[in-house]
Amino acid sequence: MTIDNDTAANGAGDDGSAPLASRFPSGFSWGAATSSYQVEGATSTDGRGSSIWDTFVAEPGRVVDGSNGDTAIDSYRNIEGDVALVKEMGLNAYRFSLSWPRIMPEGGGRVNAAGIAYYSALVDALLEAGVTPWVTLYHWDLPQALENAGGWPKRDTAERFGEFAAAAHEALGDRVKHWITVNEPWCAAFLGYSSGEHAPGRREPAASIAAAHHLMVAHGLAAQAIKEADPEAKTSIGLNFYPVYAASDAPVDVDAARRIDGVQNRFFTDAALKGRYPEDVLDDFGAVTDFSFIEVGDMELINQPLDILSVNFYSQFTVTGADGGSVSASAAPTDSDSAWPANDHVGFVTTGLPQTDMGWEIAPAGLTDTLKRLHDNYPGVKLAVTENGAAFPDKLLDGQVADSERLDYVRDHVAACADAIDEGVPLIGYFAWSLADNFEWAWGYTKRFGLVYVDFETGRRYFKDSGKWYGDLVRQARSNREAE
Ligand code: IFM
């Protein structure tokens, strides 16, 4: 699968700099990532319970193309095919998530043996292929039964998640050593319960802050349960980070940047790694909530010892607080300012940088800066980039996808990781988002993030040029290290 332009990407730079593939330490985890609802399909198969996404997608107008995850890319029935793609690229790690309602259809109590059997088979197939599984416990498909009982704004949901984590670990922990508790609680809380763009589609700013806190309590309970069962297991939380810049030096813009940085970057990280929420964010949130949901002992519970901080990185924000901060462009993952509770007078400004098909600005240096900042602020924890990638409108022609923009995006972000390593950041892995095109939430199948193109009619997979390039890079990086 070697392609012609690989030397430019993987070979020595014109300036005599080291080849990209040689800039990573031995033992580095090279992976790709997916999540259950986005790829599995089989939503009514083998006793899987219903999730909030099954309910949400059935409501007219929620998903731009009216689609759903009923079939997705059929990964539930295609373990062999998906693992073969991972293996063919030479990856040594694969990140996927467990569907909570597939394992616990009612959200708590009864464990569905067929659900466990599926993930057990996937783990075995990966290990057989020499690939380390990185398992995410929560990637947004909350059992509908728990949403019916109040969802994440209710504390009980976090307690049930602790049970689910223990059950998942009991079934898979003999083989799975890398556990990411919760993925992007910012999205689950604020897109799910404040702007309503994601399931369950509620628009309740105060409840969204309770949801955010309970997602962190859930993280604490899960990390605790896993470490109790296996002190050698590596625990992590997946957070989505964006450098946030003020549009100008004007105090209103500087304050807008502080507020968005606070909710997006510091709120969850300070809680997980410092055991406290940032005071300035609590002050901002105080406009809409009294925090009565925070119980004594919660912050200690959330502040579990973590081995790895999982960094999801896509873009950067430039913000203004001027003129009431009307939203002027969609550099943000959402056009809706109501995704930032108590900050709805902030505007997102485009700066002229190239954008992906999501309208997200391409800013690889922001990844280096983010990794350095995280290491400076939370020095005791290793870092892994567990999502990074770009949507572009791909075309399949004669079995080929010439996605040079995505190839450039991945290459430049991998290089940004190498720059961070050069500056002393303890970065241990990079996972491209995503292994293959899949269901992109409220965008349905209209946005393609994969290294592998999926024909959504037939389910057939084709390596894109970016996937071929990434495979070349990884094989070269790994063979360099093995040769030492
Ligand atoms: O597809 C999503 C993923 O589920 C979570 N992080 C961002 C990706 C791209 O939007």
XYZ file of C-alpha atoms and ligand atoms in Angstrom:
494
model
C 0.000 0.000 0.000
C 3.009 2.309 -0.295
C 2.201 5.535 -2.090
C 4.493 7.816 -3.990
C 4.385 10.894 -1.832
C 5.439 9.121 1.360
C 9.068 10.227 1.280
C 8.081 13.865 1.498
C 6.105 13.045 4.584
C 8.209 10.415 6.311
C 11.659 11.099 4.990
C 14.161 13.726 6.091
C 12.956 17.295 5.633
C 14.580 19.609 3.049
C 16.208 21.469 5.911
C 17.999 18.308 7.052
C 15.603 17.751 9.971
C 15.077 14.206 11.266
C 12.566 12.043 9.387
C 9.184 12.185 11.076
C 9.086 8.439 11.692
C 12.308 8.587 13.706
C 11.077 11.241 16.135
C 9.006 8.933 18.361
C 10.233 6.809 21.254
C 10.123 3.049 21.321
C 6.920 1.703 22.836
C 4.933 4.622 21.380
C 1.275 3.675 20.844
C 0.229 4.189 17.226
C -3.492 3.820 16.859
C -6.816 4.776 15.391
C -10.073 5.315 17.266
C -13.802 4.687 16.908
C -16.847 4.635 19.188
C -19.651 2.139 19.616
C -22.700 4.039 18.333
C -20.744 5.520 15.435
C -19.614 2.187 13.978
C -21.359 -0.859 15.427
C -24.895 -0.819 14.039
C -26.885 -3.855 15.261
C -28.777 -1.634 17.663
C -31.546 -4.185 18.239
C -29.392 -7.283 18.140
C -28.499 -9.822 20.831
C -30.356 -8.098 23.641
C -28.818 -4.624 23.328
C -30.919 -2.082 25.219
C -31.925 1.262 23.807
C -29.643 4.300 24.153
C -30.336 8.029 24.155
C -28.935 8.188 20.623
C -31.500 5.643 19.355
C -34.226 7.873 20.734
C -32.688 11.142 19.571
C -32.099 10.106 15.944
C -35.732 9.025 15.645
C -36.887 12.603 16.303
C -37.325 14.526 13.029
C -34.776 17.292 12.469
C -32.177 16.081 14.952
C -29.751 14.632 12.374
C -29.108 16.632 9.194
C -29.562 13.726 6.771
C -32.266 12.030 8.832
C -29.989 9.021 9.320
C -29.267 6.890 12.361
C -26.811 4.347 13.754
C -29.008 1.272 13.171
C -26.493 -0.107 10.684
C -23.657 2.429 10.913
C -20.668 0.684 9.327
C -21.733 -2.688 10.672
C -18.678 -3.209 12.850
C -20.687 -5.472 15.168
C -20.760 -8.070 12.417
C -17.322 -7.349 11.034
C -14.725 -7.820 13.767
C -12.398 -9.606 11.415
C -12.593 -6.918 8.724
C -12.009 -4.013 11.107
C -9.112 -5.706 12.866
C -7.601 -6.524 9.463
C -7.585 -2.799 8.615
C -5.818 -1.979 11.875
C -3.309 -4.737 11.276
C -2.699 -3.767 7.666
C -1.727 -0.266 8.726
C 0.734 -1.750 11.203
C -0.932 -0.071 14.195
C -0.087 -1.405 17.627
C -3.135 0.077 19.383
C -6.853 0.455 18.707
C -9.229 2.586 20.720
C -12.916 1.654 20.747
C -15.778 2.200 23.177
C -18.153 -0.176 24.905
C -21.842 0.332 24.367
C -23.231 0.544 27.900
C -26.743 -0.583 26.795
C -25.251 -3.564 24.979
C -23.648 -4.721 28.230
C -26.277 -3.484 30.688
C -29.515 -3.034 28.743
C -31.294 -1.398 31.692
C -28.260 0.696 32.673
C -27.621 -1.226 35.884
C -28.116 -4.665 37.372
C -28.374 -7.391 34.733
C -25.362 -7.976 32.487
C -26.100 -9.090 28.914
C -23.800 -12.024 28.158
C -24.069 -11.500 24.383
C -22.807 -7.934 24.725
C -19.821 -9.097 26.729
C -19.187 -11.860 24.184
C -18.943 -9.329 21.343
C -16.349 -7.166 23.092
C -14.492 -10.205 24.327
C -14.190 -11.472 20.752
C -13.020 -8.045 19.570
C -10.370 -7.883 22.296
C -9.176 -11.393 21.468
C -8.962 -10.594 17.759
C -6.936 -7.452 18.470
C -4.533 -9.232 20.785
C -4.153 -12.015 18.262
C -3.161 -9.337 15.696
C -0.613 -7.841 18.093
C -2.763 -4.766 18.756
C -3.289 -3.356 22.264
C -6.928 -2.520 23.013
C -7.626 0.897 24.561
C -11.182 0.744 25.859
C -13.397 3.771 26.409
C -16.241 3.105 28.822
C -18.509 6.019 27.901
C -18.693 7.549 24.445
C -22.153 9.090 24.763
C -24.586 6.164 24.315
C -26.306 6.386 27.703
C -28.916 3.663 28.288
C -32.335 5.206 27.632
C -33.610 3.687 30.889
C -31.234 5.955 32.803
C -32.245 9.033 30.827
C -35.867 8.161 31.609
C -34.877 8.319 35.261
C -33.345 11.804 34.797
C -30.068 11.159 32.938
C -26.723 12.742 33.788
C -28.211 15.632 35.797
C -29.131 12.917 38.355
C -26.459 11.476 40.609
C -27.804 7.934 40.304
C -26.554 7.788 36.700
C -22.979 8.152 37.959
C -23.525 5.390 40.528
C -24.837 3.069 37.813
C -21.797 3.934 35.678
C -19.528 2.785 38.500
C -21.367 -0.569 38.429
C -21.053 -0.772 34.661
C -17.304 -0.025 34.817
C -16.795 -2.773 37.391
C -18.772 -5.268 35.288
C -16.877 -4.349 32.121
C -13.567 -4.665 33.903
C -14.528 -7.996 35.417
C -15.266 -9.342 31.935
C -12.341 -7.851 30.012
C -9.769 -6.749 32.584
C -7.719 -9.928 32.259
C -6.834 -8.743 28.722
C -7.541 -4.998 28.654
C -5.040 -2.823 30.511
C -5.875 0.632 29.086
C -9.142 2.179 30.258
C -10.544 5.594 29.353
C -13.494 6.262 31.631
C -15.490 9.053 29.977
C -14.959 10.602 26.539
C -15.395 14.358 26.139
C -17.691 15.126 29.072
C -17.886 18.677 27.673
C -19.892 17.336 24.706
C -21.977 14.894 26.738
C -22.955 17.586 29.254
C -23.208 20.772 27.237
C -24.215 19.591 23.745
C -26.504 17.010 25.353
C -28.169 19.106 28.052
C -27.540 22.796 27.238
C -27.581 23.414 23.474
C -29.500 20.203 22.790
C -27.561 19.439 19.614
C -26.684 15.983 20.878
C -28.748 13.365 22.643
C -30.787 13.634 24.754
C -31.422 17.045 23.172
C -32.317 18.936 26.333
C -31.861 22.708 26.596
C -31.450 23.158 30.330
C -28.284 25.122 31.191
C -28.475 24.532 34.955
C -29.049 20.800 34.477
C -26.107 20.657 32.061
C -23.739 21.785 34.815
C -25.082 19.092 37.142
C -24.596 16.661 34.250
C -20.969 17.786 33.874
C -20.347 17.217 37.569
C -21.983 13.782 37.560
C -19.946 12.763 34.506
C -16.863 13.597 36.584
C -18.208 11.662 39.581
C -18.807 8.780 37.158
C -15.209 9.071 36.015
C -14.016 8.926 39.624
C -16.132 5.885 40.468
C -14.991 4.037 37.349
C -11.288 4.839 37.776
C -11.510 3.760 41.418
C -13.269 0.478 40.559
C -10.713 -0.380 37.888
C -7.680 0.364 40.046
C -9.161 -1.602 42.936
C -9.607 -4.602 40.665
C -6.219 -4.236 38.940
C -3.628 -1.833 40.331
C -1.569 -2.384 37.149
C -4.337 -1.151 34.847
C -3.774 2.236 33.184
C -6.646 4.631 33.814
C -7.428 7.773 31.862
C -10.134 10.293 30.973
C -10.669 11.638 27.421
C -11.016 15.421 27.218
C -11.331 17.658 24.169
C -8.965 20.613 24.217
C -8.801 23.782 22.119
C -6.336 26.646 22.438
C -8.514 29.719 22.994
C -7.297 33.115 21.776
C -8.807 36.548 22.348
C -9.756 38.300 19.099
C -8.027 41.452 20.394
C -6.381 42.893 23.501
C -9.631 44.584 24.469
C -10.626 43.511 28.003
C -13.993 42.134 26.793
C -12.223 39.823 24.364
C -9.584 38.757 26.878
C -12.346 37.947 29.357
C -14.287 35.999 26.708
C -11.146 33.902 26.080
C -10.744 33.278 29.807
C -14.339 32.111 30.089
C -14.285 29.734 27.128
C -10.859 28.382 28.076
C -12.236 27.830 31.572
C -15.225 25.750 30.512
C -13.506 23.973 27.639
C -10.007 23.297 28.931
C -9.658 23.871 32.675
C -12.968 22.783 34.233
C -12.684 19.026 33.653
C -8.890 18.817 33.825
C -8.572 20.690 37.121
C -11.280 18.487 38.605
C -9.679 15.223 37.471
C -6.062 16.145 38.187
C -6.240 18.791 40.922
C -9.453 17.833 42.714
C -11.099 21.229 42.322
C -13.057 23.226 39.793
C -11.467 26.557 38.758
C -12.833 29.389 40.908
C -13.428 31.695 37.942
C -15.534 29.055 36.163
C -17.570 28.459 39.316
C -18.160 32.221 39.482
C -19.360 32.244 35.857
C -21.586 29.181 36.361
C -22.945 30.725 39.558
C -25.183 32.832 37.303
C -27.282 29.749 36.507
C -26.752 27.189 39.294
C -26.333 26.955 43.085
C -24.122 23.805 42.868
C -26.315 21.946 45.365
C -25.499 18.751 43.433
C -21.862 18.783 44.635
C -21.648 16.541 47.701
C -18.992 16.374 50.394
C -16.181 14.080 49.199
C -17.015 14.416 45.492
C -13.886 16.330 44.564
C -11.631 13.759 46.258
C -13.534 11.007 44.457
C -13.082 12.740 41.093
C -9.374 13.286 41.784
C -8.353 9.620 41.343
C -4.721 8.907 40.508
C -4.550 8.808 36.692
C -1.872 7.220 34.539
C -2.686 8.936 31.265
C -4.541 12.071 30.244
C -6.246 11.383 26.911
C -6.145 14.457 24.684
C -8.626 14.864 21.841
C -7.542 17.679 19.554
C -9.089 19.104 16.391
C -8.884 22.884 16.197
C -8.534 26.205 17.988
C -10.925 29.023 18.946
C -10.652 32.782 18.611
C -13.312 34.565 20.627
C -14.781 37.980 21.210
C -16.975 39.399 23.924
C -17.683 42.575 21.962
C -21.151 43.640 20.800
C -22.790 41.090 23.009
C -20.582 38.457 21.377
C -22.883 37.464 18.559
C -21.650 34.260 16.937
C -19.941 35.349 13.750
C -18.657 32.103 12.308
C -18.587 28.416 12.945
C -14.993 27.830 13.942
C -16.550 26.152 16.967
C -17.756 22.534 16.952
C -21.200 24.003 17.279
C -22.827 27.161 15.964
C -24.805 27.375 19.122
C -23.383 29.597 21.829
C -25.780 27.957 24.294
C -23.335 25.056 24.507
C -21.369 27.237 26.934
C -23.736 27.737 29.858
C -23.522 31.189 31.422
C -21.300 32.312 28.506
C -23.830 33.054 25.803
C -22.364 36.485 25.147
C -19.228 35.121 23.525
C -18.685 35.064 19.775
C -16.463 32.737 17.744
C -14.432 34.464 15.048
C -12.784 32.988 11.965
C -9.185 34.042 11.415
C -8.698 33.087 7.784
C -6.877 29.816 8.468
C -7.851 26.906 6.211
C -10.786 24.914 7.534
C -11.965 21.336 7.419
C -15.389 20.286 6.161
C -16.677 20.894 9.703
C -15.650 24.560 9.431
C -12.932 23.913 12.023
C -9.716 25.883 11.582
C -6.585 23.805 10.951
C -3.968 24.733 13.551
C -1.378 22.018 14.209
C 0.883 24.309 16.256
C -2.040 24.557 18.661
C -1.612 20.856 19.381
C 2.033 21.333 20.383
C 1.002 24.294 22.557
C -1.834 22.316 24.123
C 0.410 19.370 24.987
C 3.071 21.673 26.457
C 0.521 23.598 28.475
C -1.014 20.401 29.835
C 2.388 19.079 30.827
C 3.264 22.381 32.524
C -0.019 22.556 34.428
C -0.403 18.847 35.271
C 3.175 17.556 35.329
C 2.608 14.165 36.939
C 0.583 12.533 34.194
C 1.548 11.019 30.837
C -0.318 12.266 27.780
C -1.749 10.490 24.750
C -3.472 12.090 21.766
C -6.492 9.808 21.600
C -8.374 11.635 18.822
C -7.114 13.817 16.010
C -8.414 14.034 12.486
C -10.379 15.954 9.908
C -13.526 15.684 7.825
C -13.224 16.410 4.124
C -15.653 15.654 1.271
C -13.893 12.606 -0.154
C -14.466 11.134 -3.597
C -14.001 7.451 -4.367
C -12.645 7.072 -7.913
C -11.597 3.671 -9.265
C -11.165 2.379 -5.743
C -8.877 5.283 -4.730
C -9.465 8.268 -2.466
C -6.953 11.071 -3.055
C -7.505 12.911 0.241
C -4.403 15.084 0.212
C -5.924 17.608 2.636
C -6.470 14.940 5.296
C -3.022 13.475 4.646
C -1.514 16.943 5.225
C -3.641 17.417 8.336
C -2.544 14.115 9.879
C 1.111 14.599 8.901
C 1.222 18.117 10.345
C -0.429 17.050 13.596
C 1.841 14.029 13.994
C 4.763 16.426 13.471
C 3.241 18.708 16.133
C 3.317 15.717 18.501
C 6.993 15.140 17.692
C 7.677 18.818 18.424
C 6.036 18.415 21.832
C 8.128 15.320 22.557
C 11.255 17.270 21.597
C 10.257 19.833 24.198
C 10.008 17.237 26.939
C 6.312 16.360 26.892
C 5.753 12.733 28.020
C 3.538 11.827 25.062
C 3.012 8.086 24.762
C 0.551 7.686 21.911
C -1.283 9.088 18.911
C -4.672 7.823 17.711
C -6.146 9.095 14.467
C -9.861 9.847 14.432
C -11.137 7.805 12.875
C -10.232 4.340 11.647
C -13.047 4.515 9.085
C -15.832 6.885 7.995
C -18.791 6.569 10.327
C -21.898 8.165 11.846
C -20.895 11.723 12.779
C -23.647 12.391 15.364
C -25.950 15.274 14.376
C -24.178 15.383 10.982
C -25.172 11.805 10.212
C -23.151 10.351 7.326
C -22.441 13.731 5.713
C -18.990 14.173 7.284
C -16.192 11.715 6.625
C -13.337 11.479 9.154
C -11.931 8.052 8.259
C -8.476 6.960 7.171
C -10.529 4.318 5.421
C -13.377 5.235 3.075
C -16.643 3.412 3.659
C -19.231 2.994 0.931
C -22.282 3.492 3.146
C -24.494 1.542 0.706
C -22.422 -1.628 0.549
C -20.229 -1.275 3.643
C -17.118 -1.841 1.509
C -13.917 -0.284 2.840
C -11.082 1.346 0.819
C -7.882 2.800 2.211
C -7.667 6.519 1.506
C -4.272 7.999 0.631
C -4.142 9.353 4.214
C -4.593 5.832 5.595
C -1.880 4.484 3.315
C 0.438 7.294 4.354
C -0.300 6.780 8.054
C 0.334 3.046 7.702
C 3.682 3.746 6.014
C 4.650 6.150 8.773
C 3.715 3.776 11.564
C 5.434 0.772 10.039
C 8.555 2.860 9.488
C 8.473 4.293 13.024
C 8.015 0.872 14.563
C 10.654 -0.829 12.444
C 13.181 1.937 13.219
C 12.713 1.228 16.914
C 12.712 -2.539 16.580
C 15.982 -2.298 14.614
C 17.707 -0.483 17.511
O -16.797 11.923 15.933
C -16.433 12.674 17.041
C -16.123 11.776 18.217
O -17.192 10.954 18.522
C -15.806 12.604 19.438
N -14.795 13.577 19.163
C -14.933 14.388 17.977
C -15.207 13.513 16.762
C -15.365 14.390 15.512
O -16.430 15.278 15.677
